[in-house]
Short mmCIF file of N, CA and C in Angstrom, two decimals:
data_model
loop_
_atom_site.label_atom_id
_atom_site.label_comp_id
_atom_site.label_asym_id
_atom_site.label_seq_id
_atom_site.Cartn_x
_atom_site.Cartn_y
_atom_site.Cartn_z
N MET A 17 0.84 -1.19 0.00
CA MET A 17 0.00 0.00 0.00
C MET A 17 0.88 1.25 0.00
N VAL A 18 0.58 2.17 -0.88
CA VAL A 18 1.35 3.41 -0.99
C VAL A 18 0.84 4.40 0.06
N THR A 19 1.78 4.94 0.82
CA THR A 19 1.45 5.90 1.87
C THR A 19 2.15 7.22 1.59
N GLU A 20 1.90 8.20 2.44
CA GLU A 20 2.59 9.48 2.32
C GLU A 20 4.10 9.28 2.45
N ASN A 21 4.50 8.41 3.36
CA ASN A 21 5.93 8.13 3.53
C ASN A 21 6.53 7.52 2.27
N THR A 22 5.75 6.67 1.60
CA THR A 22 6.22 6.07 0.34
C THR A 22 6.49 7.15 -0.69
N ILE A 23 5.56 8.08 -0.85
CA ILE A 23 5.72 9.15 -1.84
C ILE A 23 6.93 10.00 -1.50
N GLU A 24 7.10 10.35 -0.25
CA GLU A 24 8.26 11.16 0.14
C GLU A 24 9.56 10.40 -0.08
N GLN A 25 9.54 9.09 0.15
CA GLN A 25 10.73 8.28 -0.11
C GLN A 25 11.05 8.25 -1.60
N TYR A 26 10.01 8.12 -2.43
CA TYR A 26 10.21 8.14 -3.89
C TYR A 26 10.81 9.48 -4.32
N LEU A 27 10.28 10.57 -3.80
CA LEU A 27 10.80 11.90 -4.14
C LEU A 27 12.27 12.01 -3.75
N GLN A 28 12.61 11.53 -2.57
CA GLN A 28 14.00 11.58 -2.10
C GLN A 28 14.89 10.67 -2.94
N ASP A 29 14.42 9.45 -3.23
CA ASP A 29 15.20 8.51 -4.03
C ASP A 29 15.50 9.07 -5.42
N LEU A 30 14.58 9.85 -5.96
CA LEU A 30 14.74 10.43 -7.30
C LEU A 30 15.39 11.81 -7.27
N ASN A 31 15.81 12.25 -6.08
CA ASN A 31 16.44 13.57 -5.91
C ASN A 31 15.55 14.69 -6.41
N ILE A 32 14.27 14.58 -6.14
CA ILE A 32 13.31 15.61 -6.51
C ILE A 32 13.01 16.43 -5.26
N SER A 33 13.33 17.72 -5.31
CA SER A 33 13.02 18.57 -4.16
C SER A 33 11.51 18.78 -4.10
N TYR A 34 11.00 18.91 -2.89
CA TYR A 34 9.56 19.04 -2.73
C TYR A 34 9.24 19.78 -1.44
N GLU A 35 8.01 20.23 -1.37
CA GLU A 35 7.47 20.85 -0.16
C GLU A 35 6.14 20.17 0.13
N ARG A 36 5.96 19.75 1.34
CA ARG A 36 4.68 19.15 1.73
C ARG A 36 3.72 20.28 2.07
N LEU A 37 2.60 20.36 1.35
CA LEU A 37 1.64 21.44 1.55
C LEU A 37 0.61 21.08 2.62
N GLU A 38 0.20 19.85 2.62
CA GLU A 38 -0.77 19.34 3.60
C GLU A 38 -0.74 17.82 3.49
N ASP A 39 -1.57 17.16 4.29
CA ASP A 39 -1.64 15.71 4.20
C ASP A 39 -1.93 15.29 2.77
N ARG A 40 -1.11 14.38 2.27
CA ARG A 40 -1.29 13.78 0.94
C ARG A 40 -1.14 14.76 -0.23
N LEU A 41 -0.49 15.90 0.00
CA LEU A 41 -0.30 16.89 -1.07
C LEU A 41 1.09 17.50 -0.99
N TRP A 42 1.82 17.46 -2.12
CA TRP A 42 3.18 17.99 -2.20
C TRP A 42 3.28 18.92 -3.40
N ARG A 43 4.23 19.85 -3.32
CA ARG A 43 4.55 20.72 -4.45
C ARG A 43 6.01 20.48 -4.82
N THR A 44 6.24 20.44 -6.11
CA THR A 44 7.60 20.33 -6.63
C THR A 44 7.66 21.14 -7.92
N GLY A 45 8.77 21.12 -8.56
CA GLY A 45 8.90 21.85 -9.82
C GLY A 45 10.19 21.50 -10.52
N PHE A 46 10.25 21.89 -11.76
CA PHE A 46 11.41 21.61 -12.61
C PHE A 46 11.70 22.82 -13.47
N ARG A 47 12.94 22.96 -13.86
CA ARG A 47 13.31 24.00 -14.82
C ARG A 47 13.12 23.40 -16.20
N GLY A 48 12.16 23.94 -16.93
CA GLY A 48 11.90 23.47 -18.28
C GLY A 48 12.75 24.19 -19.29
N ASP A 49 12.64 23.78 -20.53
CA ASP A 49 13.39 24.44 -21.61
C ASP A 49 12.87 25.86 -21.85
N VAL A 50 11.58 26.08 -21.63
CA VAL A 50 10.95 27.36 -21.92
C VAL A 50 10.65 28.15 -20.66
N LYS A 51 10.21 27.46 -19.61
CA LYS A 51 9.84 28.12 -18.36
C LYS A 51 9.92 27.11 -17.22
N ASP A 52 9.85 27.62 -16.00
CA ASP A 52 9.80 26.74 -14.84
C ASP A 52 8.44 26.05 -14.81
N ILE A 53 8.45 24.79 -14.40
CA ILE A 53 7.25 23.97 -14.39
C ILE A 53 6.88 23.67 -12.95
N ASP A 54 5.77 24.24 -12.49
CA ASP A 54 5.26 23.95 -11.16
C ASP A 54 4.39 22.70 -11.23
N MET A 55 4.40 21.93 -10.14
CA MET A 55 3.67 20.68 -10.15
C MET A 55 3.19 20.36 -8.74
N GLN A 56 2.00 19.80 -8.66
CA GLN A 56 1.50 19.29 -7.39
C GLN A 56 1.26 17.79 -7.53
N ILE A 57 1.53 17.09 -6.45
CA ILE A 57 1.33 15.65 -6.39
C ILE A 57 0.35 15.37 -5.26
N ARG A 58 -0.74 14.72 -5.59
CA ARG A 58 -1.77 14.41 -4.58
C ARG A 58 -1.98 12.90 -4.54
N LEU A 59 -2.00 12.36 -3.34
CA LEU A 59 -2.27 10.95 -3.13
C LEU A 59 -3.68 10.80 -2.58
N THR A 60 -4.52 10.08 -3.30
CA THR A 60 -5.86 9.76 -2.80
C THR A 60 -5.85 8.29 -2.41
N ASP A 61 -6.99 7.79 -1.97
CA ASP A 61 -7.05 6.38 -1.59
C ASP A 61 -6.79 5.45 -2.77
N SER A 62 -7.16 5.88 -3.96
CA SER A 62 -7.04 4.98 -5.11
C SER A 62 -6.05 5.42 -6.19
N VAL A 63 -5.76 6.71 -6.29
CA VAL A 63 -4.88 7.18 -7.36
C VAL A 63 -3.88 8.22 -6.87
N LEU A 64 -2.79 8.30 -7.60
CA LEU A 64 -1.82 9.38 -7.45
C LEU A 64 -2.11 10.34 -8.60
N ILE A 65 -2.27 11.62 -8.27
CA ILE A 65 -2.56 12.64 -9.28
C ILE A 65 -1.37 13.59 -9.34
N VAL A 66 -0.83 13.76 -10.54
CA VAL A 66 0.24 14.73 -10.78
C VAL A 66 -0.37 15.79 -11.69
N ILE A 67 -0.37 17.04 -11.22
CA ILE A 67 -1.04 18.11 -11.97
C ILE A 67 -0.14 19.34 -12.03
N SER A 68 -0.14 19.99 -13.18
CA SER A 68 0.70 21.16 -13.39
C SER A 68 -0.12 22.27 -14.05
N PRO A 69 -0.11 23.49 -13.47
CA PRO A 69 -0.74 24.61 -14.17
C PRO A 69 -0.03 24.81 -15.50
N PHE A 70 -0.80 24.91 -16.58
CA PHE A 70 -0.20 24.99 -17.91
C PHE A 70 -0.23 26.42 -18.44
N VAL A 71 -1.40 26.98 -18.64
CA VAL A 71 -1.53 28.39 -19.03
C VAL A 71 -2.77 28.97 -18.36
N ASN A 72 -2.73 30.27 -18.13
CA ASN A 72 -3.91 30.96 -17.62
C ASN A 72 -4.99 30.96 -18.69
N ALA A 73 -6.20 31.21 -18.27
CA ALA A 73 -7.33 31.22 -19.20
C ALA A 73 -7.02 32.08 -20.41
N PRO A 74 -7.10 31.50 -21.60
CA PRO A 74 -6.82 32.28 -22.81
C PRO A 74 -7.86 33.38 -23.01
N ARG A 75 -7.39 34.54 -23.43
CA ARG A 75 -8.31 35.65 -23.72
C ARG A 75 -8.60 35.74 -25.21
N LYS A 76 -7.66 35.26 -26.01
CA LYS A 76 -7.82 35.28 -27.47
C LYS A 76 -7.75 33.85 -27.99
N ASN A 77 -8.41 33.62 -29.09
CA ASN A 77 -8.36 32.34 -29.80
C ASN A 77 -8.71 31.16 -28.90
N ARG A 78 -9.66 31.35 -28.00
CA ARG A 78 -10.04 30.26 -27.10
C ARG A 78 -10.50 29.02 -27.85
N ALA A 79 -11.32 29.20 -28.87
CA ALA A 79 -11.82 28.04 -29.61
C ALA A 79 -10.66 27.26 -30.23
N GLY A 80 -9.71 27.97 -30.82
CA GLY A 80 -8.56 27.31 -31.43
C GLY A 80 -7.68 26.60 -30.41
N ILE A 81 -7.50 27.24 -29.27
CA ILE A 81 -6.68 26.65 -28.21
C ILE A 81 -7.36 25.42 -27.64
N TYR A 82 -8.63 25.54 -27.29
CA TYR A 82 -9.34 24.40 -26.71
C TYR A 82 -9.45 23.25 -27.71
N LYS A 83 -9.62 23.58 -28.98
CA LYS A 83 -9.65 22.54 -30.02
C LYS A 83 -8.31 21.80 -30.06
N ARG A 84 -7.22 22.56 -30.03
CA ARG A 84 -5.89 21.92 -30.06
C ARG A 84 -5.66 21.07 -28.82
N LEU A 85 -6.10 21.54 -27.66
CA LEU A 85 -5.94 20.76 -26.43
C LEU A 85 -6.73 19.45 -26.51
N LEU A 86 -7.92 19.50 -27.10
CA LEU A 86 -8.69 18.26 -27.27
C LEU A 86 -7.99 17.31 -28.23
N GLU A 87 -7.40 17.85 -29.29
CA GLU A 87 -6.64 17.01 -30.22
C GLU A 87 -5.46 16.36 -29.50
N LEU A 88 -4.77 17.14 -28.67
CA LEU A 88 -3.64 16.59 -27.92
C LEU A 88 -4.11 15.52 -26.95
N ASN A 89 -5.27 15.72 -26.32
CA ASN A 89 -5.80 14.70 -25.42
C ASN A 89 -6.01 13.38 -26.14
N MET A 90 -6.36 13.45 -27.41
CA MET A 90 -6.56 12.24 -28.20
C MET A 90 -5.22 11.57 -28.53
N ASP A 91 -4.17 12.37 -28.72
CA ASP A 91 -2.87 11.86 -29.14
C ASP A 91 -1.97 11.43 -27.98
N ILE A 92 -2.07 12.11 -26.86
CA ILE A 92 -1.15 11.87 -25.74
C ILE A 92 -1.67 10.71 -24.90
N MET A 93 -0.77 9.81 -24.59
CA MET A 93 -1.13 8.70 -23.72
C MET A 93 -0.72 9.04 -22.29
N LEU A 94 -1.52 8.61 -21.35
CA LEU A 94 -1.21 8.69 -19.91
C LEU A 94 -1.21 10.09 -19.33
N ALA A 95 -1.69 11.08 -20.05
CA ALA A 95 -1.81 12.43 -19.51
C ALA A 95 -2.96 13.12 -20.24
N LYS A 96 -3.44 14.21 -19.65
CA LYS A 96 -4.54 14.93 -20.28
C LYS A 96 -4.50 16.39 -19.89
N PHE A 97 -5.05 17.20 -20.78
CA PHE A 97 -5.25 18.62 -20.49
C PHE A 97 -6.67 18.79 -19.98
N GLY A 98 -6.85 19.76 -19.10
CA GLY A 98 -8.18 20.07 -18.60
C GLY A 98 -8.24 21.55 -18.25
N ILE A 99 -9.45 22.05 -18.08
CA ILE A 99 -9.63 23.44 -17.67
C ILE A 99 -10.45 23.47 -16.39
N ASP A 100 -10.16 24.46 -15.57
CA ASP A 100 -10.94 24.63 -14.34
C ASP A 100 -12.11 25.57 -14.61
N SER A 101 -12.86 25.88 -13.58
CA SER A 101 -14.06 26.70 -13.74
C SER A 101 -13.77 28.11 -14.23
N GLU A 102 -12.52 28.56 -14.10
CA GLU A 102 -12.14 29.90 -14.57
C GLU A 102 -11.49 29.88 -15.94
N GLY A 103 -11.35 28.69 -16.53
CA GLY A 103 -10.77 28.56 -17.85
C GLY A 103 -9.27 28.35 -17.87
N ASP A 104 -8.63 28.31 -16.70
CA ASP A 104 -7.19 28.04 -16.66
C ASP A 104 -6.94 26.60 -17.09
N VAL A 105 -5.85 26.38 -17.81
CA VAL A 105 -5.54 25.07 -18.38
C VAL A 105 -4.51 24.37 -17.50
N TYR A 106 -4.75 23.08 -17.27
CA TYR A 106 -3.86 22.24 -16.48
C TYR A 106 -3.48 21.01 -17.28
N LEU A 107 -2.32 20.46 -16.95
CA LEU A 107 -1.86 19.20 -17.52
C LEU A 107 -1.74 18.22 -16.37
N MET A 108 -2.29 17.03 -16.53
CA MET A 108 -2.27 16.10 -15.41
C MET A 108 -2.22 14.65 -15.86
N THR A 109 -1.84 13.80 -14.92
CA THR A 109 -1.90 12.37 -15.11
C THR A 109 -2.36 11.74 -13.82
N GLU A 110 -2.94 10.57 -13.93
CA GLU A 110 -3.39 9.80 -12.78
C GLU A 110 -2.86 8.39 -12.92
N VAL A 111 -2.38 7.84 -11.80
CA VAL A 111 -1.83 6.49 -11.79
C VAL A 111 -2.46 5.76 -10.61
N LEU A 112 -2.84 4.52 -10.82
CA LEU A 112 -3.38 3.73 -9.71
C LEU A 112 -2.36 3.67 -8.58
N ALA A 113 -2.81 3.95 -7.38
CA ALA A 113 -1.89 4.04 -6.24
C ALA A 113 -1.61 2.68 -5.60
N GLU A 114 -2.50 1.74 -5.76
CA GLU A 114 -2.39 0.47 -5.05
C GLU A 114 -1.05 -0.23 -5.28
N THR A 115 -0.59 -0.26 -6.51
CA THR A 115 0.66 -0.97 -6.82
C THR A 115 1.73 -0.03 -7.36
N LEU A 116 1.66 1.23 -7.00
CA LEU A 116 2.59 2.23 -7.52
C LEU A 116 4.01 1.97 -7.04
N GLY A 117 4.91 1.76 -7.99
CA GLY A 117 6.33 1.62 -7.68
C GLY A 117 7.06 2.89 -8.03
N VAL A 118 8.32 2.95 -7.65
CA VAL A 118 9.10 4.16 -7.89
C VAL A 118 9.23 4.45 -9.39
N GLU A 119 9.31 3.40 -10.22
CA GLU A 119 9.43 3.61 -11.66
C GLU A 119 8.17 4.26 -12.23
N GLN A 120 7.00 3.78 -11.81
CA GLN A 120 5.74 4.37 -12.27
C GLN A 120 5.59 5.80 -11.76
N PHE A 121 6.01 6.02 -10.53
CA PHE A 121 5.96 7.36 -9.95
C PHE A 121 6.82 8.31 -10.77
N GLU A 122 8.04 7.89 -11.06
CA GLU A 122 8.95 8.72 -11.85
C GLU A 122 8.37 8.98 -13.23
N GLN A 123 7.81 7.97 -13.85
CA GLN A 123 7.22 8.14 -15.19
C GLN A 123 6.08 9.15 -15.16
N ALA A 124 5.25 9.10 -14.13
CA ALA A 124 4.12 10.03 -14.03
C ALA A 124 4.62 11.47 -13.90
N VAL A 125 5.56 11.69 -12.99
CA VAL A 125 6.08 13.03 -12.76
C VAL A 125 6.82 13.55 -13.99
N MET A 126 7.68 12.73 -14.54
CA MET A 126 8.50 13.18 -15.66
C MET A 126 7.69 13.33 -16.95
N SER A 127 6.63 12.53 -17.11
CA SER A 127 5.82 12.69 -18.32
C SER A 127 5.08 14.03 -18.29
N VAL A 128 4.58 14.43 -17.12
CA VAL A 128 3.91 15.73 -17.03
C VAL A 128 4.92 16.85 -17.32
N ALA A 129 6.12 16.75 -16.75
CA ALA A 129 7.14 17.78 -16.99
C ALA A 129 7.53 17.81 -18.47
N SER A 130 7.74 16.66 -19.06
CA SER A 130 8.16 16.58 -20.45
C SER A 130 7.08 17.09 -21.41
N LEU A 131 5.84 16.68 -21.18
CA LEU A 131 4.75 17.14 -22.03
C LEU A 131 4.51 18.64 -21.88
N HIS A 132 4.68 19.14 -20.67
CA HIS A 132 4.56 20.58 -20.43
C HIS A 132 5.57 21.31 -21.31
N ASP A 133 6.80 20.87 -21.26
CA ASP A 133 7.86 21.47 -22.07
C ASP A 133 7.57 21.34 -23.56
N GLN A 134 7.09 20.19 -23.96
CA GLN A 134 6.87 19.91 -25.37
C GLN A 134 5.78 20.77 -25.99
N TYR A 135 4.70 21.03 -25.26
CA TYR A 135 3.54 21.68 -25.86
C TYR A 135 3.30 23.12 -25.41
N TYR A 136 4.00 23.60 -24.42
CA TYR A 136 3.76 24.94 -23.89
C TYR A 136 3.92 26.00 -24.99
N GLY A 137 5.02 25.98 -25.71
CA GLY A 137 5.28 26.98 -26.75
C GLY A 137 4.21 26.98 -27.82
N GLN A 138 3.75 25.80 -28.19
CA GLN A 138 2.73 25.67 -29.22
C GLN A 138 1.41 26.32 -28.78
N ILE A 139 1.02 26.08 -27.54
CA ILE A 139 -0.25 26.64 -27.05
C ILE A 139 -0.13 28.15 -26.85
N VAL A 140 0.99 28.61 -26.33
CA VAL A 140 1.18 30.05 -26.15
C VAL A 140 1.17 30.74 -27.52
N ALA A 141 1.77 30.12 -28.53
CA ALA A 141 1.75 30.71 -29.87
C ALA A 141 0.31 30.85 -30.37
N LEU A 142 -0.53 29.88 -30.08
CA LEU A 142 -1.94 29.98 -30.48
C LEU A 142 -2.64 31.13 -29.76
N MET A 143 -2.20 31.42 -28.54
CA MET A 143 -2.82 32.51 -27.78
C MET A 143 -2.59 33.86 -28.45
N TYR A 144 -1.51 33.96 -29.19
CA TYR A 144 -1.16 35.23 -29.83
C TYR A 144 -1.27 35.17 -31.35
N SER A 145 -1.85 34.09 -31.84
CA SER A 145 -1.99 33.90 -33.27
C SER A 145 -3.03 34.85 -33.86
N PRO A 146 -2.68 35.58 -34.91
CA PRO A 146 -3.65 36.47 -35.55
C PRO A 146 -4.57 35.71 -36.50
N LEU A 147 -4.34 34.41 -36.68
CA LEU A 147 -5.09 33.66 -37.68
C LEU A 147 -6.56 33.48 -37.32
N GLU A 148 -6.85 33.27 -36.05
CA GLU A 148 -8.23 33.04 -35.65
C GLU A 148 -8.64 34.09 -34.65
N GLU A 149 -9.16 35.19 -35.14
CA GLU A 149 -9.60 36.26 -34.25
C GLU A 149 -10.88 35.84 -33.55
N GLU A 150 -10.95 36.16 -32.27
CA GLU A 150 -12.15 35.87 -31.49
C GLU A 150 -13.26 36.82 -31.93
N THR A 151 -14.43 36.30 -31.97
CA THR A 151 -15.60 37.14 -32.21
C THR A 151 -16.47 37.07 -30.97
N GLU A 152 -17.30 38.06 -30.84
CA GLU A 152 -18.23 38.07 -29.70
C GLU A 152 -19.06 36.80 -29.75
N GLY A 153 -19.15 36.10 -28.63
CA GLY A 153 -19.96 34.89 -28.57
C GLY A 153 -19.35 33.76 -29.36
N ASP A 154 -18.22 33.25 -28.90
CA ASP A 154 -17.53 32.19 -29.62
C ASP A 154 -18.13 30.82 -29.39
N GLY A 155 -19.24 30.77 -28.66
CA GLY A 155 -19.90 29.49 -28.43
C GLY A 155 -19.31 28.70 -27.29
N LEU A 156 -18.36 29.26 -26.55
CA LEU A 156 -17.73 28.54 -25.47
C LEU A 156 -18.23 28.97 -24.10
N GLU A 157 -19.18 29.87 -24.08
CA GLU A 157 -19.73 30.31 -22.80
C GLU A 157 -20.71 29.25 -22.30
N PRO A 158 -20.75 29.02 -20.99
CA PRO A 158 -21.70 28.03 -20.47
C PRO A 158 -23.14 28.46 -20.72
N GLU A 159 -23.97 27.48 -21.01
CA GLU A 159 -25.39 27.78 -21.22
C GLU A 159 -26.04 28.07 -19.90
N GLU A 160 -26.99 28.97 -19.91
CA GLU A 160 -27.71 29.30 -18.67
C GLU A 160 -29.09 28.72 -18.68
#
């Protein structure tokens, strides 16, 4: 059974610096090729969740950005992009905690860091792309 002590031991074994934020929640980060990558690791009863803030809610070209993120979700294995209630974009992965070994833990953490590095520039470029100008009522507002 994976415990909080197990996760902290994995972090130490992999020489990953971390800060414990609360029970079952840690913060870590990496220096990426483009920017620093912040990451949180949460242990639940059934899964380990590794989540990284990716970009703030896009103000321009939201439809194009969200479309590209959905395409990436289809192509990327073991990780996914998501948005919160404010439209901020996150990159995350979930791994079953019951049999989590150090290798799976490392793969989860490093895949989020690697994918963040790989796709960040592409998504930011879409945020500033003049190709798809936003129009009033882009169809992405929640229905009332």
